[in-house]
Short mmCIF file of C-alpha atoms in Angstrom, two decimals:
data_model
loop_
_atom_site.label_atom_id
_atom_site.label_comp_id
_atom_site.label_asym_id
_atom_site.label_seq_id
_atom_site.Cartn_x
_atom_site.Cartn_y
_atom_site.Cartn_z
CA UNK A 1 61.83 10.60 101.32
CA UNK A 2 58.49 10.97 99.87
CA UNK A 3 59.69 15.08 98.94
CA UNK A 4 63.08 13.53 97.40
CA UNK A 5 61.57 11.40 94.98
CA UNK A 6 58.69 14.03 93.26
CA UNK A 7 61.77 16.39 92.66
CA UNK A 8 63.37 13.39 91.02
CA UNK A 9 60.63 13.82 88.66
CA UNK A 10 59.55 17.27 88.66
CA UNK A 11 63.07 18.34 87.36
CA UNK A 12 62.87 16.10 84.00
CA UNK A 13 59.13 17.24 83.64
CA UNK A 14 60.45 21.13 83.71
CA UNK A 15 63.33 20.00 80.76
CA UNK A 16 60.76 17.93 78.57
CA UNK A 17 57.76 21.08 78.96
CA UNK A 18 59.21 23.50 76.36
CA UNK A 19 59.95 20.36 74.23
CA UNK A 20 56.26 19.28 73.91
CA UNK A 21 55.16 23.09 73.51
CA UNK A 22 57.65 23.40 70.49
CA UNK A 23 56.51 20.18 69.54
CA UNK A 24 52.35 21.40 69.55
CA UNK A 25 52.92 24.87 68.00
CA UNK A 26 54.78 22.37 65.18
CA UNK A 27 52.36 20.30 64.98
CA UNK A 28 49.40 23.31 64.95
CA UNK A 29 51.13 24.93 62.04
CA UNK A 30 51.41 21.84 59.60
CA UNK A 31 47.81 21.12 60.61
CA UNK A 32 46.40 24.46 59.53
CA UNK A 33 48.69 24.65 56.23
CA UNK A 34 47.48 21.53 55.33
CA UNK A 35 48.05 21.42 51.62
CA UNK A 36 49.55 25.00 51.53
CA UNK A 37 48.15 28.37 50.83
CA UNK A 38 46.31 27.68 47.40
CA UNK A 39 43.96 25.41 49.45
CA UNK A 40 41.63 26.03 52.51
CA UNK A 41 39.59 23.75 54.44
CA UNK A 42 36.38 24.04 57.09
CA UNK A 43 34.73 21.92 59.58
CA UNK A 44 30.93 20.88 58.59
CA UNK A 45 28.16 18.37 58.69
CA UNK A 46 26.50 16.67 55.80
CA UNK A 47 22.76 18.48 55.33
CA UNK A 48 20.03 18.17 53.12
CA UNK A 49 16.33 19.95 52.64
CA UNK A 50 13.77 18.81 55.28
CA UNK A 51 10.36 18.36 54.10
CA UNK A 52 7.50 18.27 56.74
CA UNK A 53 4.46 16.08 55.45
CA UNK A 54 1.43 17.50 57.47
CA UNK A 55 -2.26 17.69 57.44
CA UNK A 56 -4.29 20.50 55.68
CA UNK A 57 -7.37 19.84 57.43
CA UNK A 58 -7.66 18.99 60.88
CA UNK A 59 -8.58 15.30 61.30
CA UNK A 60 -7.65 11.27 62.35
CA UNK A 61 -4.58 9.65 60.87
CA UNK A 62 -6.05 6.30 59.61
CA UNK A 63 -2.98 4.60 58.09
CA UNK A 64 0.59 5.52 57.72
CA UNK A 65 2.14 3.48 54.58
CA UNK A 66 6.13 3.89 55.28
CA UNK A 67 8.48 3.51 58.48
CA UNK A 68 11.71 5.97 59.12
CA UNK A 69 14.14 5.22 56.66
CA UNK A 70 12.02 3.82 54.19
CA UNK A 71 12.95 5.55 50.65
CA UNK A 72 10.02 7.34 48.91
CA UNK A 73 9.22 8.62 45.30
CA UNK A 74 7.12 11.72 44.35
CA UNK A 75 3.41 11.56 44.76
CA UNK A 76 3.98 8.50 46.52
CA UNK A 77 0.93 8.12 49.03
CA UNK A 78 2.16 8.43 52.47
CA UNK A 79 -0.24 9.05 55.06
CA UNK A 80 -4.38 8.10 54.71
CA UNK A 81 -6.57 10.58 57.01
CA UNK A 82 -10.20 9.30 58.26
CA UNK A 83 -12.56 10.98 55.67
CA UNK A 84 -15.91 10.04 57.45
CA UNK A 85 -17.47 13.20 57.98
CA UNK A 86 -16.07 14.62 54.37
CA UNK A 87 -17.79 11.70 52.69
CA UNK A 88 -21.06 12.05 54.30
CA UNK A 89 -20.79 15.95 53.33
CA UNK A 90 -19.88 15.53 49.88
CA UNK A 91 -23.13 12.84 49.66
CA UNK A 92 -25.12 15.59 50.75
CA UNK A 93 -24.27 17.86 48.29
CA UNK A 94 -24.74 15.23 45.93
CA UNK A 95 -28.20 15.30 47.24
CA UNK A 96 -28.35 19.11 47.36
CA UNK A 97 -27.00 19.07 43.08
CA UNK A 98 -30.27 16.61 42.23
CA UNK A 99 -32.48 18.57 44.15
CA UNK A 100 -31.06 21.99 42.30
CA UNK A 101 -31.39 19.89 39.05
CA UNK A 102 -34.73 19.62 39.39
CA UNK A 103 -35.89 22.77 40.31
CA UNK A 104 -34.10 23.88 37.12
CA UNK A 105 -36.10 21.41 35.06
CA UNK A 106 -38.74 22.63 36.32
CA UNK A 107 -38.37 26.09 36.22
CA UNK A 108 -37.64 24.97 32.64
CA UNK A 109 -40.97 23.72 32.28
CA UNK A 110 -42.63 26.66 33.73
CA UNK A 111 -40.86 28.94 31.45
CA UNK A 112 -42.28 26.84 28.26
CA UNK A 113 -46.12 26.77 29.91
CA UNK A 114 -45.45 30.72 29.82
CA UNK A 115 -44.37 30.69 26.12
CA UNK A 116 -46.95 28.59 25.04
CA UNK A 117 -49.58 30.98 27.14
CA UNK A 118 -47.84 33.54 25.21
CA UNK A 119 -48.37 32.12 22.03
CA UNK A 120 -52.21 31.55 22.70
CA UNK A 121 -52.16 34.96 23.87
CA UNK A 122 -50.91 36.27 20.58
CA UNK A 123 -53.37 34.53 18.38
CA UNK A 124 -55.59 35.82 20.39
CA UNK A 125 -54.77 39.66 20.14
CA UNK A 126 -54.36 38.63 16.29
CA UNK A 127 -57.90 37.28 16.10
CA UNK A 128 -59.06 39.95 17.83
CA UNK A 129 -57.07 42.93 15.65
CA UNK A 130 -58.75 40.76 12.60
CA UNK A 131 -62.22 41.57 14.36
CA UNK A 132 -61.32 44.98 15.08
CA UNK A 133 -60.59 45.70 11.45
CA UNK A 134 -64.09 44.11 10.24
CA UNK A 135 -65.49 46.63 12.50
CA UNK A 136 -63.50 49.37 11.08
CA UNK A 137 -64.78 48.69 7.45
CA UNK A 138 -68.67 47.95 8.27
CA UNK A 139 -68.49 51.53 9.88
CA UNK A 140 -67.09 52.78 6.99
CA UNK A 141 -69.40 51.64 4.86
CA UNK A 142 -72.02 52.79 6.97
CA UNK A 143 -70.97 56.16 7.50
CA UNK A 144 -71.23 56.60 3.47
CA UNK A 145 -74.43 55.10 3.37
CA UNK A 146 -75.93 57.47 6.05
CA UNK A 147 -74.53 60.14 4.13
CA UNK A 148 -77.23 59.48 0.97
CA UNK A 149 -79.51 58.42 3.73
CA UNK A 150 -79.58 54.69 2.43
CA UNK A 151 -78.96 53.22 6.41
CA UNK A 152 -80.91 54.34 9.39
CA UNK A 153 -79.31 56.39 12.10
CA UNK A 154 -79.38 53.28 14.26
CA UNK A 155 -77.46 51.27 12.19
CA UNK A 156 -74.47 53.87 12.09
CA UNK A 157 -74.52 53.89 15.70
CA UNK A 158 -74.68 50.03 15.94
CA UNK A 159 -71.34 50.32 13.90
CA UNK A 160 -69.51 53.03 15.80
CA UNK A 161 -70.09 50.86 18.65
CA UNK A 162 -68.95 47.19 17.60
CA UNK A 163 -65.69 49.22 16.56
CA UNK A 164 -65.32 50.85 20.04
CA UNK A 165 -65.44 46.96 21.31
CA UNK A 166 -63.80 45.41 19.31
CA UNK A 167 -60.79 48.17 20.13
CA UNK A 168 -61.05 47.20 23.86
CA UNK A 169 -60.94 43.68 23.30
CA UNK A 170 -57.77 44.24 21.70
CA UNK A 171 -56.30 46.04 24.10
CA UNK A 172 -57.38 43.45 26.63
CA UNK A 173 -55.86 40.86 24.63
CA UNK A 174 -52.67 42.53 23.59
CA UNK A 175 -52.72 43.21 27.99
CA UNK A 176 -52.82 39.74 28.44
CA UNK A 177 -50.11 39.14 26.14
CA UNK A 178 -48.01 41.64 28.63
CA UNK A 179 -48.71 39.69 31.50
CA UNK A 180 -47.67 36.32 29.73
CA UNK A 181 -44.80 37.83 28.65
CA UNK A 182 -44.35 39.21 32.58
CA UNK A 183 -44.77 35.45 33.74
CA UNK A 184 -41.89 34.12 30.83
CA UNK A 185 -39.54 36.93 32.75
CA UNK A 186 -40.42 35.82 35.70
CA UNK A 187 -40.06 31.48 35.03
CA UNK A 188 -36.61 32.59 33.51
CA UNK A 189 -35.42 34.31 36.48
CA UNK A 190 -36.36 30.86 38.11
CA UNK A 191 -33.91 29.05 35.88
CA UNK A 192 -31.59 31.22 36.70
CA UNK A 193 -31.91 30.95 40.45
CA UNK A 194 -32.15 27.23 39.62
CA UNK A 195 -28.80 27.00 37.73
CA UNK A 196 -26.92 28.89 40.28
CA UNK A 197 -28.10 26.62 42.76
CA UNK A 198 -26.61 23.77 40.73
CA UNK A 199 -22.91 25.50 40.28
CA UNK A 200 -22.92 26.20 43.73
CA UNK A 201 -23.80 22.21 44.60
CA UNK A 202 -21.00 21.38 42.20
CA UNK A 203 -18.66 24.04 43.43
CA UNK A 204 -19.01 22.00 46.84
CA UNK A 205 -19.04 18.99 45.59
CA UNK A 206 -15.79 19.88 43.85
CA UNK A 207 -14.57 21.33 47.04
CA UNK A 208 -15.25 18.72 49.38
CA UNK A 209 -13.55 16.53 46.81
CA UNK A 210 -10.64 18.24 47.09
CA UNK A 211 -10.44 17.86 50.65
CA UNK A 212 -10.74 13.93 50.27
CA UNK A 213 -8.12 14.05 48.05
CA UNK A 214 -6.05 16.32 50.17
CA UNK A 215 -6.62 13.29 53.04
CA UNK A 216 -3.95 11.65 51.47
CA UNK A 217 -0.81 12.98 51.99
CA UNK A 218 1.64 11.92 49.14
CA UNK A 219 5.52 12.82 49.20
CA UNK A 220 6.34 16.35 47.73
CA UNK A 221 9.92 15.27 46.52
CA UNK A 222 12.12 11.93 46.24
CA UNK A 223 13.76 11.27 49.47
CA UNK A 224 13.30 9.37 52.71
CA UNK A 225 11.68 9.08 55.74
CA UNK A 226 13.38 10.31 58.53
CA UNK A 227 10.99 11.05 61.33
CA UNK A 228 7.44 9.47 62.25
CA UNK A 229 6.41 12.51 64.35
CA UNK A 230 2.43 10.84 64.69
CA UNK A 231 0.93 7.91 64.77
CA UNK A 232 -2.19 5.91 63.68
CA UNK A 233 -5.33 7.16 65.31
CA UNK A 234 -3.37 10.51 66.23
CA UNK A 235 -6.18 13.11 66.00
CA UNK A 236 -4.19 16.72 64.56
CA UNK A 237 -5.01 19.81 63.93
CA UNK A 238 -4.89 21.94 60.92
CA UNK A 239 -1.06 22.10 59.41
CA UNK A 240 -0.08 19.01 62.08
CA UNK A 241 3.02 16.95 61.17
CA UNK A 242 3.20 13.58 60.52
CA UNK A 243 6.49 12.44 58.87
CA UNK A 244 9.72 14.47 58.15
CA UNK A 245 11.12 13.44 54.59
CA UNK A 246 14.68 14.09 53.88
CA UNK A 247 15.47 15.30 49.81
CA UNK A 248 18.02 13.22 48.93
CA UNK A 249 18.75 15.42 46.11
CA UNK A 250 19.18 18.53 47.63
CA UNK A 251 22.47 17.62 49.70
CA UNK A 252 25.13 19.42 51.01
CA UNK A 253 28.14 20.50 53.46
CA UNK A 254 27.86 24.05 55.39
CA UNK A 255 31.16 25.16 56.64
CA UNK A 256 32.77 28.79 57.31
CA UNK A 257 35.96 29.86 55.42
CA UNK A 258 37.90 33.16 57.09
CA UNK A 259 37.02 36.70 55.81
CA UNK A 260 40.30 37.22 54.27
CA UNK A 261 39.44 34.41 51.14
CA UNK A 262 35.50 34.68 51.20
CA UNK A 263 36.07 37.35 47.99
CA UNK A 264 38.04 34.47 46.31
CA UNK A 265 35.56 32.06 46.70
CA UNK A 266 33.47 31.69 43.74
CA UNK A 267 29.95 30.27 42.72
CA UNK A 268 30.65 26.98 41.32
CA UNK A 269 34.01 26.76 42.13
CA UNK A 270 34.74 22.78 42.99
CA UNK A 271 35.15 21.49 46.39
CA UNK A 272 36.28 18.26 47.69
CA UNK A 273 34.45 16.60 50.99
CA UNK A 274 35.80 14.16 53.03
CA UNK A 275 33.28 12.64 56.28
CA UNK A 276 34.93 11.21 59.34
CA UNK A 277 32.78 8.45 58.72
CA UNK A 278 34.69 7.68 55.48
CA UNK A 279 38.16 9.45 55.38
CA UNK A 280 39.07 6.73 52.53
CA UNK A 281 36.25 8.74 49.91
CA UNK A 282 36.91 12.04 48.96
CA UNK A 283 33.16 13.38 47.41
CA UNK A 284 33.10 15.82 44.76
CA UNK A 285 31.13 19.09 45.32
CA UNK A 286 30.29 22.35 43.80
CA UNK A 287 30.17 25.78 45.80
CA UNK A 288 26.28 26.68 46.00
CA UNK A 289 26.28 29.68 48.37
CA UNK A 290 28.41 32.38 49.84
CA UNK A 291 27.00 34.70 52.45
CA UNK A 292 27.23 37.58 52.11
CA UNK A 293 27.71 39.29 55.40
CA UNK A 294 30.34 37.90 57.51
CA UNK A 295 29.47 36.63 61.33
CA UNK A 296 31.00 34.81 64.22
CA UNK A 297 31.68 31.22 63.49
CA UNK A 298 29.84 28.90 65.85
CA UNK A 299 30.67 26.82 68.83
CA UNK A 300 30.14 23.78 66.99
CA UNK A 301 32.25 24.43 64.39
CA UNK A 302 35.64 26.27 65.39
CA UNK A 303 37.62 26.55 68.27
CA UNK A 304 37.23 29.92 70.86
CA UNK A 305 39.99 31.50 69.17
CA UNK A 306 38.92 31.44 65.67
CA UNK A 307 35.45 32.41 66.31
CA UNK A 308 36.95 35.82 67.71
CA UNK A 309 37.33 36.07 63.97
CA UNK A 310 34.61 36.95 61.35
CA UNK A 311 33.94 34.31 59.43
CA UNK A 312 31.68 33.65 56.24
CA UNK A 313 28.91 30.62 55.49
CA UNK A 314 29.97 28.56 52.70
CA UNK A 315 27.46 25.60 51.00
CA UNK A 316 28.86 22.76 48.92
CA UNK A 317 26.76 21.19 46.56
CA UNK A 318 26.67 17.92 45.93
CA UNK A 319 25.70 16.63 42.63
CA UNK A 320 22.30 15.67 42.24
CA UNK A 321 23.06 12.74 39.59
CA UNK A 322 25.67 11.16 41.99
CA UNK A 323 23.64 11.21 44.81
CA UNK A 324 20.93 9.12 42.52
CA UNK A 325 23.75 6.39 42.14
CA UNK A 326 24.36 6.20 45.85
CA UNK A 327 20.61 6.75 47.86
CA UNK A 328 21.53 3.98 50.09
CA UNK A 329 24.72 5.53 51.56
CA UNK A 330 23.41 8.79 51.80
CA UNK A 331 23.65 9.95 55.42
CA UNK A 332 23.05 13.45 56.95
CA UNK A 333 24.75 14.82 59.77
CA UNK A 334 27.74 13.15 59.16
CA UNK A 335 30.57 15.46 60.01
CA UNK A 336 33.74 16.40 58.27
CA UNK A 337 35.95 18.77 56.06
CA UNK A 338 35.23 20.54 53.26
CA UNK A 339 38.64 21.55 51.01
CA UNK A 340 38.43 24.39 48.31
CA UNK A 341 40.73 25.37 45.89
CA UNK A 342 41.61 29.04 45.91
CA UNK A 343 43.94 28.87 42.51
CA UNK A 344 42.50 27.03 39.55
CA UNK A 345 45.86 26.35 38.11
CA UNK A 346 47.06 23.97 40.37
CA UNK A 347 45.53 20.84 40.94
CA UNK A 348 44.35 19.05 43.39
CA UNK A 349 46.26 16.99 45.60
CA UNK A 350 46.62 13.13 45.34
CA UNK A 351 44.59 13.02 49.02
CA UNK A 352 41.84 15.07 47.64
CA UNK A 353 41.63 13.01 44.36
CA UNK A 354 37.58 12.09 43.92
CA UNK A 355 37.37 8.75 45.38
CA UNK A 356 33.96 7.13 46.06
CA UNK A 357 32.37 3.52 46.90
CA UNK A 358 31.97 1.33 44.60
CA UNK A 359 28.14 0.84 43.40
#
């Protein structure tokens, strides 16, 4: 009996078979027409620029000011790192800037003692070329005197000699001058020495103050938080992550369109978005990218059949202004279809209309 009764129903099951086929390949084709040939569609998700706020310097997180989802502004202070051990070293080379400081007052000091040993010095090579020339003339006058015989030969010789001094005590004088001048070189190259000391003390002052500063990690763009990838008292290293922030300006659908309309597709051209989320809004868009080389549409896209086909990556643009107006429903990874518009003289459908939420 049991054998009667499943060929009762396996004989209706055989009629209705090529009934539901016809009735699938029918339903397949007015699925993939959709709104007819002038318009195109592809499966996407809803994506926007990730931003990774992480350390420069290895160190401690000390305080994390916003939770995932919380909305952020530019320059907005984020994330506070422990800054111990920078401000101690930045106090030291405070210390290390007054100590330069004074050696450059005082190699200051040193190089006016030499100028005023200088100017001592040169009084006394001009007191001394004064002397010289006394000498000079009293031996001239001599010399004519011995000549009529009205000086003894003593006398002339007395002369001749106070000259001959007088000439080395110049020359010792005008030495002594030298070496002054020697020391003035040498006090200057102190100052110098000094003075470099001090820019270098600033240069690390200036440096270590721009590592403090760099201990505060502030939000690169508008957006939100989307990850807290560390925590408070989380020791990182160098380049280590500590929130992912989501651009809320920089949004947009990625979908594939078929090789045989990627060359109609143009930069610009307007798109309409629709999210399974939402199928009541229709978004507006703008067409932001077309690759360039063709590949094989993903798994996660397209069925097996169509990714036998080579397929290229389209990006629709949402606008940035719109977004501003609607932050709060902002979602990414929302999936759903992307519609373009291959001829610009017809318009768009009454379905793909822009329709968005009310503010």
């Amino acid at each position: 009996m049991a054998r009667t009764d499943l060929k009762k129903y396996w004989i209706p099951l055989a009629l209705l078979a090529p009934i539901v086929a016809a009735i699938v390949l029918y339903w397949s084709q007015q699925t993939s027409t959709g709104y007819g040939d002038a318009f195109i569609s592809g499966n996407g998700r809803i994506l926007a620029t990730e931003i990774d706020v992480s350390t420069k310097l290895a160190g401690r997180i000390e305080k994390i000011t916003v939770n995932e989802g919380s909305f952020v502004r530019a320059g907005e202070p984020l994330v506070y790192m422990q800054t111990d051990v920078l401000q101690a070293q930045r106090a030291e080379a405070m210390a290390q800037l007054r100590q330069a400081e004074s050696q450059v007052a005082s190699a200051n000091a040193q190089v006016a003692a030499r100028e005023s040993d200088k100017a001592a010095a040169l009084a006394v090579v001009a007191q001394r070329e004064t002397e010289l020339a006394l000498a000079r003339k009293r031996l001239a006058r001599s010399e004519k005197l011995a000549v009529s015989g009205a000086t003894s030969r003593q006398t002339l010789d007395d002369d001749r000699s106070a000259v001959l001094a007088a000439e080395a005590v110049l020359a010792a004088a005008q030495a002594q001058v030298a070496a002054v001048e020697s020391a003035i070189h040498a006090a200057q190259a102190q100052v110098a020495g000094a003075e470099s000391a001090v820019a270098a003390a600033q240069a690390t002052i200036e440096r270590i103050q721009a590592d403090i500063d760099d201990s505060v990690l502030s939000s690169p763009r508008d957006g939100r938080v989307q990850y807290r990838i560390a925590q408070p008292g989380e020791v990182l290293g160098m380049g280590g992550k500590v929130l992912n922030v989501v651009d809320l300006a920089d949004v947009y659908m990625t979908f594939f369109v078929p090789e045989t309309v990627a060359g109609r597709i143009a930069i610009g051209s307007d798109a309409r978005l629709v999210l399974d989320a939402a199928p009541e809004y229709v978004v507006p868009a703008r067409v932001s990218f077309v690759s360039s080389t063709a590949q094989f549409t993903p798994k996660t896209v397209e069925t097996a059949s169509e990714r036998q086909k080579l397929m290229f990556r389209v990006k629709a643009q949402i606008d940035p202004e719109l977004l501003q107006r609607n932050l709060e429903q902002v979602k990414t990874g929302l999936p759903g279809v992307a519609w373009l518009k291959l001829d610009d003289s017809i318009p768009w459908p009454a379905e793909l209309e822009v329709s968005l939420p009310q503010p």
